[in-house]
Amino acid sequence: MIQVAAAIIHNEEGQILIARRRQGKSQAGLWEFPGGKIEQGESIADCLQRELQEEMGIMILPYESFGMNEHNYGELTIQLIAWKAQYQGGVIDLVDHDEYRWMFPAELGQFKFAPADIPFVERLMVGANQV
């Protein structure tokens, strides 16, 4: 099993950053919450800060766990660990993705997400629809 961290990054307007996997990558064409593999001895917060700097050129501040989901993709099983994070700055420059968007939680249902990310999408959308 591979441990992967995902960042639920929000901006000052309450929008969340999502990104589409580039062609040639696993899960190509599907949307996800950006992040990456957790390295040996690395904390989840450190992993997310490193991955977002490497993959998008942005700075984030991870601050709270959002849960964990295991998903079997057939050839491998991943444990996806999500953390909420605040966008701190930087200009987005895509490496592993071919598109990104800032969306309000209630709008996330318009996108086809990677299976491991779907439980987090559902939680965000439920929370957005509560008064």
mmCIF file with all atom_site columns, N, CA, C and O in Angstrom, residues 30-52:
data_model
loop_
_atom_site.group_PDB
_atom_site.id
_atom_site.type_symbol
_atom_site.label_atom_id
_atom_site.label_alt_id
_atom_site.label_comp_id
_atom_site.label_asym_id
_atom_site.label_entity_id
_atom_site.label_seq_id
_atom_site.pdbx_PDB_ins_code
_atom_site.Cartn_x
_atom_site.Cartn_y
_atom_site.Cartn_z
_atom_site.occupancy
_atom_site.B_iso_or_equiv
_atom_site.pdbx_formal_charge
_atom_site.auth_seq_id
_atom_site.auth_comp_id
_atom_site.auth_asym_id
_atom_site.auth_atom_id
_atom_site.pdbx_PDB_model_num
ATOM 1  N N  . LEU A 1 30 ? -8.609 12.837 -14.964 1.00 0.00 ? 30 LEU A N  1
ATOM 2  C CA . LEU A 1 30 ? -9.470 12.939 -13.789 1.00 0.00 ? 30 LEU A CA 1
ATOM 3  C C  . LEU A 1 30 ? -8.984 14.069 -12.888 1.00 0.00 ? 30 LEU A C  1
ATOM 4  O O  . LEU A 1 30 ? -7.801 14.385 -12.844 1.00 0.00 ? 30 LEU A O  1
ATOM 5  N N  . TRP A 1 31 ? -9.917 14.654 -12.173 1.00 0.00 ? 31 TRP A N  1
ATOM 6  C CA . TRP A 1 31 ? -9.605 15.746 -11.257 1.00 0.00 ? 31 TRP A CA 1
ATOM 7  C C  . TRP A 1 31 ? -9.230 15.177 -9.896  1.00 0.00 ? 31 TRP A C  1
ATOM 8  O O  . TRP A 1 31 ? -9.656 14.079 -9.533  1.00 0.00 ? 31 TRP A O  1
ATOM 9  N N  . GLU A 1 32 ? -8.449 15.947 -9.148  1.00 0.00 ? 32 GLU A N  1
ATOM 10 C CA . GLU A 1 32 ? -8.022 15.519 -7.823  1.00 0.00 ? 32 GLU A CA 1
ATOM 11 C C  . GLU A 1 32 ? -7.682 16.732 -6.966  1.00 0.00 ? 32 GLU A C  1
ATOM 12 O O  . GLU A 1 32 ? -7.583 17.854 -7.455  1.00 0.00 ? 32 GLU A O  1
ATOM 13 N N  . PHE A 1 33 ? -7.512 16.441 -5.686  1.00 0.00 ? 33 PHE A N  1
ATOM 14 C CA . PHE A 1 33 ? -6.942 17.422 -4.776  1.00 0.00 ? 33 PHE A CA 1
ATOM 15 C C  . PHE A 1 33 ? -5.437 17.179 -4.843  1.00 0.00 ? 33 PHE A C  1
ATOM 16 O O  . PHE A 1 33 ? -4.983 16.056 -4.650  1.00 0.00 ? 33 PHE A O  1
ATOM 17 N N  . PRO A 1 34 ? -4.648 18.201 -5.160  1.00 0.00 ? 34 PRO A N  1
ATOM 18 C CA . PRO A 1 34 ? -3.213 17.979 -5.378  1.00 0.00 ? 34 PRO A CA 1
ATOM 19 C C  . PRO A 1 34 ? -2.484 17.517 -4.118  1.00 0.00 ? 34 PRO A C  1
ATOM 20 O O  . PRO A 1 34 ? -2.893 17.796 -3.008  1.00 0.00 ? 34 PRO A O  1
ATOM 21 N N  . GLY A 1 35 ? -1.398 16.802 -4.355  1.00 0.00 ? 35 GLY A N  1
ATOM 22 C CA . GLY A 1 35 ? -0.578 16.276 -3.270  1.00 0.00 ? 35 GLY A CA 1
ATOM 23 C C  . GLY A 1 35 ? 0.428  15.300 -3.839  1.00 0.00 ? 35 GLY A C  1
ATOM 24 O O  . GLY A 1 35 ? 0.848  15.442 -4.980  1.00 0.00 ? 35 GLY A O  1
ATOM 25 N N  . GLY A 1 36 ? 0.788  14.293 -3.064  1.00 0.00 ? 36 GLY A N  1
ATOM 26 C CA . GLY A 1 36 ? 1.746  13.316 -3.563  1.00 0.00 ? 36 GLY A CA 1
ATOM 27 C C  . GLY A 1 36 ? 2.134  12.300 -2.512  1.00 0.00 ? 36 GLY A C  1
ATOM 28 O O  . GLY A 1 36 ? 1.624  12.307 -1.393  1.00 0.00 ? 36 GLY A O  1
ATOM 29 N N  . LYS A 1 37 ? 3.058  11.426 -2.901  1.00 0.00 ? 37 LYS A N  1
ATOM 30 C CA . LYS A 1 37 ? 3.497  10.337 -2.037  1.00 0.00 ? 37 LYS A CA 1
ATOM 31 C C  . LYS A 1 37 ? 4.258  10.872 -0.829  1.00 0.00 ? 37 LYS A C  1
ATOM 32 O O  . LYS A 1 37 ? 5.085  11.770 -0.952  1.00 0.00 ? 37 LYS A O  1
ATOM 33 N N  . ILE A 1 38 ? 3.967  10.277 0.313   1.00 0.00 ? 38 ILE A N  1
ATOM 34 C CA . ILE A 1 38 ? 4.639  10.644 1.554   1.00 0.00 ? 38 ILE A CA 1
ATOM 35 C C  . ILE A 1 38 ? 5.961  9.890  1.605   1.00 0.00 ? 38 ILE A C  1
ATOM 36 O O  . ILE A 1 38 ? 5.994  8.671  1.487   1.00 0.00 ? 38 ILE A O  1
ATOM 37 N N  . GLU A 1 39 ? 7.055  10.621 1.767   1.00 0.00 ? 39 GLU A N  1
ATOM 38 C CA . GLU A 1 39 ? 8.377  9.999  1.833   1.00 0.00 ? 39 GLU A CA 1
ATOM 39 C C  . GLU A 1 39 ? 8.647  9.468  3.243   1.00 0.00 ? 39 GLU A C  1
ATOM 40 O O  . GLU A 1 39 ? 8.042  9.922  4.215   1.00 0.00 ? 39 GLU A O  1
ATOM 41 N N  . GLN A 1 40 ? 9.563  8.512  3.331   1.00 0.00 ? 40 GLN A N  1
ATOM 42 C CA . GLN A 1 40 ? 9.935  7.894  4.607   1.00 0.00 ? 40 GLN A CA 1
ATOM 43 C C  . GLN A 1 40 ? 10.312 8.971  5.634   1.00 0.00 ? 40 GLN A C  1
ATOM 44 O O  . GLN A 1 40 ? 11.147 9.824  5.367   1.00 0.00 ? 40 GLN A O  1
ATOM 45 N N  . GLY A 1 41 ? 9.657  8.924  6.802   1.00 0.00 ? 41 GLY A N  1
ATOM 46 C CA . GLY A 1 41 ? 9.974  9.841  7.885   1.00 0.00 ? 41 GLY A CA 1
ATOM 47 C C  . GLY A 1 41 ? 9.412  11.248 7.716   1.00 0.00 ? 41 GLY A C  1
ATOM 48 O O  . GLY A 1 41 ? 9.681  12.117 8.543   1.00 0.00 ? 41 GLY A O  1
ATOM 49 N N  . GLU A 1 42 ? 8.632  11.471 6.675   1.00 0.00 ? 42 GLU A N  1
ATOM 50 C CA . GLU A 1 42 ? 8.098  12.811 6.393   1.00 0.00 ? 42 GLU A CA 1
ATOM 51 C C  . GLU A 1 42 ? 6.709  12.963 7.010   1.00 0.00 ? 42 GLU A C  1
ATOM 52 O O  . GLU A 1 42 ? 5.880  12.059 6.922   1.00 0.00 ? 42 GLU A O  1
ATOM 53 N N  . SER A 1 43 ? 6.439  14.104 7.612   1.00 0.00 ? 43 SER A N  1
ATOM 54 C CA . SER A 1 43 ? 5.097  14.360 8.134   1.00 0.00 ? 43 SER A CA 1
ATOM 55 C C  . SER A 1 43 ? 4.166  14.687 6.968   1.00 0.00 ? 43 SER A C  1
ATOM 56 O O  . SER A 1 43 ? 4.617  15.067 5.880   1.00 0.00 ? 43 SER A O  1
ATOM 57 N N  . ILE A 1 44 ? 2.873  14.556 7.203   1.00 0.00 ? 44 ILE A N  1
ATOM 58 C CA . ILE A 1 44 ? 1.902  14.857 6.148   1.00 0.00 ? 44 ILE A CA 1
ATOM 59 C C  . ILE A 1 44 ? 1.986  16.334 5.764   1.00 0.00 ? 44 ILE A C  1
ATOM 60 O O  . ILE A 1 44 ? 1.990  16.671 4.582   1.00 0.00 ? 44 ILE A O  1
ATOM 61 N N  . ALA A 1 45 ? 2.079  17.209 6.754   1.00 0.00 ? 45 ALA A N  1
ATOM 62 C CA . ALA A 1 45 ? 2.173  18.648 6.466   1.00 0.00 ? 45 ALA A CA 1
ATOM 63 C C  . ALA A 1 45 ? 3.415  18.960 5.637   1.00 0.00 ? 45 ALA A C  1
ATOM 64 O O  . ALA A 1 45 ? 3.349  19.709 4.654   1.00 0.00 ? 45 ALA A O  1
ATOM 65 N N  . ASP A 1 46 ? 4.563  18.367 6.009   1.00 0.00 ? 46 ASP A N  1
ATOM 66 C CA . ASP A 1 46 ? 5.797  18.596 5.251   1.00 0.00 ? 46 ASP A CA 1
ATOM 67 C C  . ASP A 1 46 ? 5.671  18.070 3.823   1.00 0.00 ? 46 ASP A C  1
ATOM 68 O O  . ASP A 1 46 ? 6.125  18.697 2.871   1.00 0.00 ? 46 ASP A O  1
ATOM 69 N N  . CYS A 1 47 ? 5.068  16.884 3.682   1.00 0.00 ? 47 CYS A N  1
ATOM 70 C CA . CYS A 1 47 ? 4.865  16.304 2.358   1.00 0.00 ? 47 CYS A CA 1
ATOM 71 C C  . CYS A 1 47 ? 4.033  17.239 1.485   1.00 0.00 ? 47 CYS A C  1
ATOM 72 O O  . CYS A 1 47 ? 4.390  17.510 0.334   1.00 0.00 ? 47 CYS A O  1
ATOM 73 N N  . LEU A 1 48 ? 2.939  17.730 2.022   1.00 0.00 ? 48 LEU A N  1
ATOM 74 C CA . LEU A 1 48 ? 2.062  18.593 1.225   1.00 0.00 ? 48 LEU A CA 1
ATOM 75 C C  . LEU A 1 48 ? 2.756  19.898 0.840   1.00 0.00 ? 48 LEU A C  1
ATOM 76 O O  . LEU A 1 48 ? 2.637  20.352 -0.297  1.00 0.00 ? 48 LEU A O  1
ATOM 77 N N  . GLN A 1 49 ? 3.484  20.479 1.772   1.00 0.00 ? 49 GLN A N  1
ATOM 78 C CA . GLN A 1 49 ? 4.201  21.715 1.440   1.00 0.00 ? 49 GLN A CA 1
ATOM 79 C C  . GLN A 1 49 ? 5.234  21.460 0.343   1.00 0.00 ? 49 GLN A C  1
ATOM 80 O O  . GLN A 1 49 ? 5.349  22.233 -0.607  1.00 0.00 ? 49 GLN A O  1
ATOM 81 N N  . ARG A 1 50 ? 5.980  20.354 0.449   1.00 0.00 ? 50 ARG A N  1
ATOM 82 C CA . ARG A 1 50 ? 6.986  20.012 -0.555  1.00 0.00 ? 50 ARG A CA 1
ATOM 83 C C  . ARG A 1 50 ? 6.336  19.727 -1.911  1.00 0.00 ? 50 ARG A C  1
ATOM 84 O O  . ARG A 1 50 ? 6.741  20.274 -2.937  1.00 0.00 ? 50 ARG A O  1
ATOM 85 N N  . GLU A 1 51 ? 5.312  18.893 -1.919  1.00 0.00 ? 51 GLU A N  1
ATOM 86 C CA . GLU A 1 51 ? 4.668  18.502 -3.176  1.00 0.00 ? 51 GLU A CA 1
ATOM 87 C C  . GLU A 1 51 ? 4.032  19.695 -3.895  1.00 0.00 ? 51 GLU A C  1
ATOM 88 O O  . GLU A 1 51 ? 4.143  19.820 -5.107  1.00 0.00 ? 51 GLU A O  1
ATOM 89 N N  . LEU A 1 52 ? 3.367  20.566 -3.156  1.00 0.00 ? 52 LEU A N  1
ATOM 90 C CA . LEU A 1 52 ? 2.727  21.707 -3.798  1.00 0.00 ? 52 LEU A CA 1
ATOM 91 C C  . LEU A 1 52 ? 3.742  22.700 -4.325  1.00 0.00 ? 52 LEU A C  1
ATOM 92 O O  . LEU A 1 52 ? 3.520  23.339 -5.355  1.00 0.00 ? 52 LEU A O  1
#
